[in-house]
CSV table of C-alpha atoms in Angstrom, one decimal:
chain,number,residue,atom,x,y,z
A,1,UNK,CA,-15.4,130.8,-80.8
A,2,UNK,CA,-12.4,128.2,-80.2
A,3,UNK,CA,-13.3,126.5,-77.0
A,4,UNK,CA,-10.6,124.6,-75.3
A,5,UNK,CA,-11.7,124.8,-71.5
A,6,UNK,CA,-14.9,125.0,-70.0
A,7,UNK,CA,-15.4,126.2,-66.4
A,8,UNK,CA,-18.9,125.3,-64.9
A,9,UNK,CA,-20.6,126.7,-61.6
A,10,UNK,CA,-22.3,123.8,-59.5
A,11,UNK,CA,-25.2,125.3,-57.5
A,12,UNK,CA,-27.9,126.5,-59.9
A,13,UNK,CA,-25.8,125.4,-63.0
A,14,UNK,CA,-24.4,121.9,-63.3
A,15,UNK,CA,-26.4,120.3,-60.4
A,16,UNK,CA,-30.0,119.7,-60.4
A,17,UNK,CA,-32.3,120.6,-57.9
A,18,UNK,CA,-31.7,117.8,-55.9
A,19,UNK,CA,-27.9,118.6,-55.8
A,20,UNK,CA,-26.8,115.9,-58.3
A,21,UNK,CA,-25.6,115.6,-61.8
A,22,UNK,CA,-27.9,114.5,-64.2
A,23,UNK,CA,-26.4,111.3,-66.0
A,24,UNK,CA,-27.1,112.7,-69.7
A,25,UNK,CA,-25.3,115.6,-68.6
A,26,UNK,CA,-22.1,113.6,-67.2
A,27,UNK,CA,-22.2,111.4,-70.6
A,28,UNK,CA,-22.0,115.0,-72.7
A,29,UNK,CA,-19.2,116.4,-70.4
A,30,UNK,CA,-17.0,112.8,-71.1
A,31,UNK,CA,-17.7,113.3,-74.3
A,32,UNK,CA,-16.4,116.8,-75.0
A,33,UNK,CA,-13.1,115.7,-72.6
A,34,UNK,CA,-12.7,112.8,-75.1
A,35,UNK,CA,-12.6,115.4,-77.8
A,36,UNK,CA,-9.7,117.4,-76.3
A,37,UNK,CA,-11.9,120.2,-74.0
A,38,UNK,CA,-10.5,120.7,-70.5
A,39,UNK,CA,-13.3,120.7,-68.3
A,40,UNK,CA,-13.2,122.5,-64.8
A,41,UNK,CA,-15.5,123.3,-61.8
A,42,UNK,CA,-15.6,126.8,-60.2
A,43,UNK,CA,-17.6,126.7,-57.2
A,44,UNK,CA,-18.5,128.2,-53.7
A,45,UNK,CA,-18.4,124.6,-52.5
A,46,UNK,CA,-15.3,123.3,-50.6
A,47,UNK,CA,-13.3,120.7,-51.8
A,48,UNK,CA,-15.2,117.9,-49.7
A,49,UNK,CA,-18.4,119.5,-50.5
A,50,UNK,CA,-17.6,118.8,-54.1
A,51,UNK,CA,-16.5,115.4,-53.3
A,52,UNK,CA,-19.8,114.5,-51.7
A,53,UNK,CA,-21.8,115.3,-54.8
A,54,UNK,CA,-19.7,114.8,-57.8
A,55,UNK,CA,-19.7,111.2,-59.4
A,56,UNK,CA,-16.6,109.3,-59.9
A,57,UNK,CA,-17.5,108.9,-63.5
A,58,UNK,CA,-17.4,112.5,-64.4
A,59,UNK,CA,-13.9,113.0,-65.3
A,60,UNK,CA,-12.8,116.7,-64.5
A,61,UNK,CA,-9.4,118.4,-65.0
A,62,UNK,CA,-9.3,120.7,-62.3
A,63,UNK,CA,-11.4,122.6,-59.5
A,64,UNK,CA,-11.9,126.1,-58.3
A,65,UNK,CA,-13.1,125.6,-54.5
A,66,UNK,CA,-14.7,127.9,-52.0
A,67,UNK,CA,-14.9,130.7,-54.4
A,68,UNK,CA,-11.1,130.7,-55.2
A,69,UNK,CA,-9.6,129.9,-51.8
A,70,UNK,CA,-8.8,126.2,-53.1
A,71,UNK,CA,-7.3,125.5,-56.5
A,72,UNK,CA,-6.4,121.9,-58.0
A,73,UNK,CA,-5.6,120.1,-61.0
A,74,UNK,CA,-6.4,116.4,-61.1
A,75,UNK,CA,-3.1,115.6,-59.3
A,76,UNK,CA,-1.6,118.6,-57.8
A,77,UNK,CA,-2.6,121.5,-55.2
A,78,UNK,CA,-1.9,125.0,-57.0
A,79,UNK,CA,-3.0,127.2,-54.1
A,80,UNK,CA,-5.2,127.1,-50.8
A,81,UNK,CA,-5.9,130.3,-48.4
A,82,UNK,CA,-7.4,130.4,-45.1
A,83,UNK,CA,-9.2,133.1,-43.4
A,84,UNK,CA,-7.8,135.2,-40.3
A,85,UNK,CA,-8.6,133.7,-36.7
A,86,UNK,CA,-9.1,137.0,-35.1
A,87,UNK,CA,-11.6,138.2,-38.3
A,88,UNK,CA,-13.5,134.8,-38.0
A,89,UNK,CA,-14.2,135.2,-34.2
A,90,UNK,CA,-15.2,139.0,-34.7
A,91,UNK,CA,-17.6,138.1,-37.6
A,92,UNK,CA,-18.9,134.9,-36.1
A,93,UNK,CA,-19.8,136.6,-33.0
A,94,UNK,CA,-21.6,139.4,-34.7
A,95,UNK,CA,-23.8,136.8,-36.8
A,96,UNK,CA,-24.6,135.2,-33.5
A,97,UNK,CA,-25.7,138.2,-31.9
A,98,UNK,CA,-27.8,139.0,-35.1
A,99,UNK,CA,-29.1,135.6,-35.2
A,100,UNK,CA,-27.7,135.2,-38.6
A,101,UNK,CA,-27.6,131.4,-40.1
A,102,UNK,CA,-24.2,130.8,-40.6
A,103,UNK,CA,-21.7,127.6,-41.8
A,104,UNK,CA,-18.0,127.4,-40.8
A,105,UNK,CA,-16.3,125.5,-43.7
A,106,UNK,CA,-12.7,123.9,-43.4
A,107,UNK,CA,-11.6,123.0,-47.1
A,108,UNK,CA,-11.7,118.9,-46.5
A,109,UNK,CA,-13.6,118.3,-43.2
A,110,UNK,CA,-17.1,118.6,-42.2
A,111,UNK,CA,-18.9,122.2,-42.1
A,112,UNK,CA,-19.6,123.1,-38.6
A,113,UNK,CA,-21.6,125.5,-36.1
A,114,UNK,CA,-22.3,125.6,-32.3
A,115,UNK,CA,-24.8,123.2,-31.0
A,116,UNK,CA,-26.2,126.0,-28.8
A,117,UNK,CA,-27.1,127.9,-32.2
A,118,UNK,CA,-29.1,125.0,-33.9
A,119,UNK,CA,-32.8,126.2,-32.4
A,120,UNK,CA,-32.5,129.3,-34.3
A,121,UNK,CA,-31.1,127.9,-37.4
A,122,UNK,CA,-34.3,125.6,-37.5
A,123,UNK,CA,-36.3,128.6,-37.0
A,124,UNK,CA,-34.8,130.5,-39.7
A,125,UNK,CA,-35.8,127.7,-42.2
A,126,UNK,CA,-39.4,127.7,-41.1
A,127,UNK,CA,-40.0,131.0,-42.2
A,128,UNK,CA,-42.2,131.3,-45.5
A,129,UNK,CA,-40.9,130.5,-48.6
A,130,UNK,CA,-39.9,133.4,-50.6
A,131,UNK,CA,-39.9,133.3,-54.4
A,132,UNK,CA,-36.5,134.8,-54.8
A,133,UNK,CA,-35.1,131.4,-53.0
A,134,UNK,CA,-34.1,128.7,-55.6
A,135,UNK,CA,-35.5,125.4,-54.6
A,136,UNK,CA,-31.5,123.8,-54.7
A,137,UNK,CA,-30.6,126.4,-52.1
A,138,UNK,CA,-33.1,125.4,-49.8
A,139,UNK,CA,-32.8,121.8,-50.0
A,140,UNK,CA,-29.0,122.3,-49.2
A,141,UNK,CA,-29.9,124.3,-46.2
A,142,UNK,CA,-32.4,121.7,-44.9
A,143,UNK,CA,-29.8,118.8,-45.6
A,144,UNK,CA,-27.2,120.9,-44.0
A,145,UNK,CA,-29.1,121.4,-41.0
A,146,UNK,CA,-30.3,117.7,-40.3
A,147,UNK,CA,-27.0,115.9,-41.7
A,148,UNK,CA,-24.3,117.8,-43.2
A,149,UNK,CA,-23.5,120.5,-40.6
A,150,UNK,CA,-21.3,119.0,-37.5
A,151,UNK,CA,-22.5,120.6,-34.2
A,152,UNK,CA,-19.9,121.4,-31.8
A,153,UNK,CA,-19.9,123.1,-28.3
A,154,UNK,CA,-16.6,125.3,-29.3
A,155,UNK,CA,-15.6,126.8,-32.5
A,156,UNK,CA,-12.5,126.2,-33.9
A,157,UNK,CA,-11.0,129.1,-36.2
A,158,UNK,CA,-7.9,127.5,-37.8
A,159,UNK,CA,-7.6,126.6,-41.1
A,160,UNK,CA,-10.9,127.9,-42.4
A,161,UNK,CA,-11.5,128.6,-45.9
A,162,UNK,CA,-14.9,130.1,-46.1
A,163,UNK,CA,-18.1,131.2,-43.6
A,164,UNK,CA,-21.3,130.8,-45.2
A,165,UNK,CA,-24.3,133.1,-44.2
A,166,UNK,CA,-28.0,132.7,-45.2
A,167,UNK,CA,-31.7,134.1,-44.6
A,168,UNK,CA,-34.9,133.5,-46.1
A,169,UNK,CA,-35.6,137.0,-45.6
A,170,UNK,CA,-33.6,139.1,-48.4
A,171,UNK,CA,-33.9,142.4,-46.0
A,172,UNK,CA,-32.4,140.5,-43.3
A,173,UNK,CA,-29.4,139.0,-45.3
A,174,UNK,CA,-29.1,142.5,-47.0
A,175,UNK,CA,-28.6,144.3,-43.5
A,176,UNK,CA,-26.1,141.6,-42.7
A,177,UNK,CA,-24.0,142.5,-46.1
A,178,UNK,CA,-24.3,146.0,-45.1
A,179,UNK,CA,-22.8,145.0,-41.9
A,180,UNK,CA,-19.8,142.8,-43.4
A,181,UNK,CA,-19.3,146.1,-46.0
A,182,UNK,CA,-18.9,148.1,-42.7
A,183,UNK,CA,-16.5,145.8,-41.0
A,184,UNK,CA,-14.3,145.6,-44.4
A,185,UNK,CA,-13.2,149.4,-43.6
A,186,UNK,CA,-11.1,148.1,-40.6
A,187,UNK,CA,-10.3,144.4,-42.0
A,188,UNK,CA,-9.9,143.6,-45.5
A,189,UNK,CA,-11.6,140.5,-46.7
A,190,UNK,CA,-13.9,139.2,-49.9
A,191,UNK,CA,-17.3,139.3,-50.1
A,192,UNK,CA,-19.3,137.1,-52.5
A,193,UNK,CA,-22.9,136.1,-53.1
A,194,UNK,CA,-24.2,132.9,-55.4
A,195,UNK,CA,-28.0,133.9,-54.4
A,196,UNK,CA,-30.0,136.8,-53.4
A,197,UNK,CA,-30.5,134.6,-49.8
A,198,UNK,CA,-26.5,134.0,-49.0
A,199,UNK,CA,-23.2,136.1,-48.6
A,200,UNK,CA,-20.0,134.3,-48.1
A,201,UNK,CA,-16.4,135.5,-47.0
A,202,UNK,CA,-13.0,135.0,-48.3
A,203,UNK,CA,-9.4,136.2,-48.3
A,204,UNK,CA,-9.3,139.8,-49.5
A,205,UNK,CA,-8.6,139.7,-53.6
A,206,UNK,CA,-9.5,136.0,-53.8
A,207,UNK,CA,-12.4,135.0,-56.3
A,208,UNK,CA,-13.6,132.3,-58.9
A,209,UNK,CA,-11.7,134.5,-61.5
A,210,UNK,CA,-8.3,134.3,-59.8
A,211,UNK,CA,-8.5,130.5,-59.1
A,212,UNK,CA,-9.3,129.9,-62.9
A,213,UNK,CA,-6.4,132.0,-64.0
A,214,UNK,CA,-4.3,129.7,-62.1
A,215,UNK,CA,-5.6,126.7,-63.7
A,216,UNK,CA,-5.1,128.3,-67.2
A,217,UNK,CA,-1.5,129.1,-66.5
A,218,UNK,CA,-1.1,125.4,-65.0
A,219,UNK,CA,-2.3,124.0,-68.6
A,220,UNK,CA,-0.7,126.8,-70.5
A,221,UNK,CA,-4.1,127.8,-71.9
A,222,UNK,CA,-5.5,131.5,-72.8
A,223,UNK,CA,-8.6,133.0,-71.3
A,224,UNK,CA,-9.9,133.6,-74.8
A,225,UNK,CA,-10.3,129.8,-75.4
A,226,UNK,CA,-12.4,129.6,-71.9
A,227,UNK,CA,-16.1,129.1,-71.8
A,228,UNK,CA,-17.5,129.5,-68.2
A,229,UNK,CA,-21.2,128.9,-67.3
A,230,UNK,CA,-22.7,130.3,-64.0
A,231,UNK,CA,-25.8,131.9,-62.2
A,232,UNK,CA,-24.4,133.8,-59.4
A,233,UNK,CA,-22.8,137.0,-58.5
A,234,UNK,CA,-19.7,135.0,-57.3
A,235,UNK,CA,-19.5,133.9,-61.1
A,236,UNK,CA,-18.8,137.3,-62.3
A,237,UNK,CA,-15.1,137.4,-62.0
A,238,UNK,CA,-15.0,134.3,-63.9
A,239,UNK,CA,-17.2,135.9,-66.5
A,240,UNK,CA,-14.9,138.8,-66.6
A,241,UNK,CA,-11.9,136.5,-67.3
A,242,UNK,CA,-13.7,134.1,-69.9
A,243,UNK,CA,-13.5,134.5,-73.7
A,244,UNK,CA,-17.0,133.6,-73.7
A,245,UNK,CA,-19.3,133.7,-70.9
A,246,UNK,CA,-22.9,132.2,-70.4
A,247,UNK,CA,-25.3,133.1,-67.6
A,248,UNK,CA,-28.3,130.4,-66.6
A,249,UNK,CA,-31.5,131.2,-67.6
A,250,UNK,CA,-32.2,131.1,-63.7
A,251,UNK,CA,-29.7,133.8,-62.8
A,252,UNK,CA,-30.5,137.4,-61.9
A,253,UNK,CA,-30.7,140.3,-64.0
A,254,UNK,CA,-27.2,141.7,-62.9
A,255,UNK,CA,-25.3,138.2,-63.8
A,256,UNK,CA,-27.5,137.8,-66.9
A,257,UNK,CA,-26.4,141.6,-68.0
A,258,UNK,CA,-22.7,140.6,-67.3
A,259,UNK,CA,-22.9,137.5,-69.9
A,260,UNK,CA,-22.5,137.0,-73.6
A,261,UNK,CA,-25.5,135.0,-73.9
A,262,UNK,CA,-28.2,133.3,-71.7
A,263,UNK,CA,-29.1,129.9,-71.6
A,264,UNK,CA,-33.1,129.0,-72.9
A,265,UNK,CA,-33.7,126.8,-70.1
A,266,UNK,CA,-33.1,126.9,-66.2
A,267,UNK,CA,-31.1,124.5,-64.1
A,268,UNK,CA,-34.4,123.1,-63.0
A,269,UNK,CA,-34.9,122.2,-66.8
A,270,UNK,CA,-31.6,120.6,-67.6
A,271,UNK,CA,-30.6,124.1,-69.2
A,272,UNK,CA,-26.8,123.2,-69.4
A,273,UNK,CA,-27.3,119.9,-71.5
A,274,UNK,CA,-29.5,121.9,-73.8
A,275,UNK,CA,-27.0,124.8,-74.0
A,276,UNK,CA,-24.0,122.5,-74.6
A,277,UNK,CA,-26.0,120.3,-77.5
A,278,UNK,CA,-27.0,123.5,-79.2
A,279,UNK,CA,-23.8,125.3,-79.1
A,280,UNK,CA,-21.9,122.3,-80.5
A,281,UNK,CA,-24.2,121.7,-82.9
A,282,UNK,CA,-23.4,125.1,-84.2
A,283,UNK,CA,-19.6,124.9,-83.8
A,284,UNK,CA,-19.7,121.5,-85.7
């Protein structure tokens, strides 16, 4: 295995359950970069959401944001896409009718939602905590409701890179996914889920895989030298691209089945660090 680049998912992989990067992980990743390994983040988070949580002393070579809707090297934007405004209007109207928790995300500005929907968002988060929900997503939703969502009286549909939908109830989010699939028959777009409890929509044909290919091309690197680590179904396009794909232990069975190997520990147990230490012991 000749690894020249590492692509890391964030939530459930790089970040701990509090949504932060452990200092010992930062030290390890910076050490690998000093050895010549390119480090990339590939996430469902927007550029702003990445900047909000990644520390300045974690030195990265590139970012795939919003599941491929934005792609950046350290000093250059390679691509940025946005959703069609008429599509957004229709989907968000349907979500509100079905009382689906939603967040509208520009790439570099605050996510937002309608002030009048705040009450039903809050009621959604008060439902019984399911075993299938990861603590990091639960914490992120609480933080979004209390601090990160910009509450507006009127929605803007221009320059939106993704819409995130969530439910504590798997059956409810599955029904919503089926509704989106039906809508896709008339208006084409991409769907992606990072957990059993969410779904996001992006431009058709865009994924972490397409974004990562742009970064590899920018650095004149082969996909065969790429190691990709993730835990969600939105990582599968990146897994398919990479020369070696690793699923976190906390990933669901479908994601694990698509990986070349699975970590020994979950993201809550600092599984990424354990994996990288073990891997480079073997390689060295």
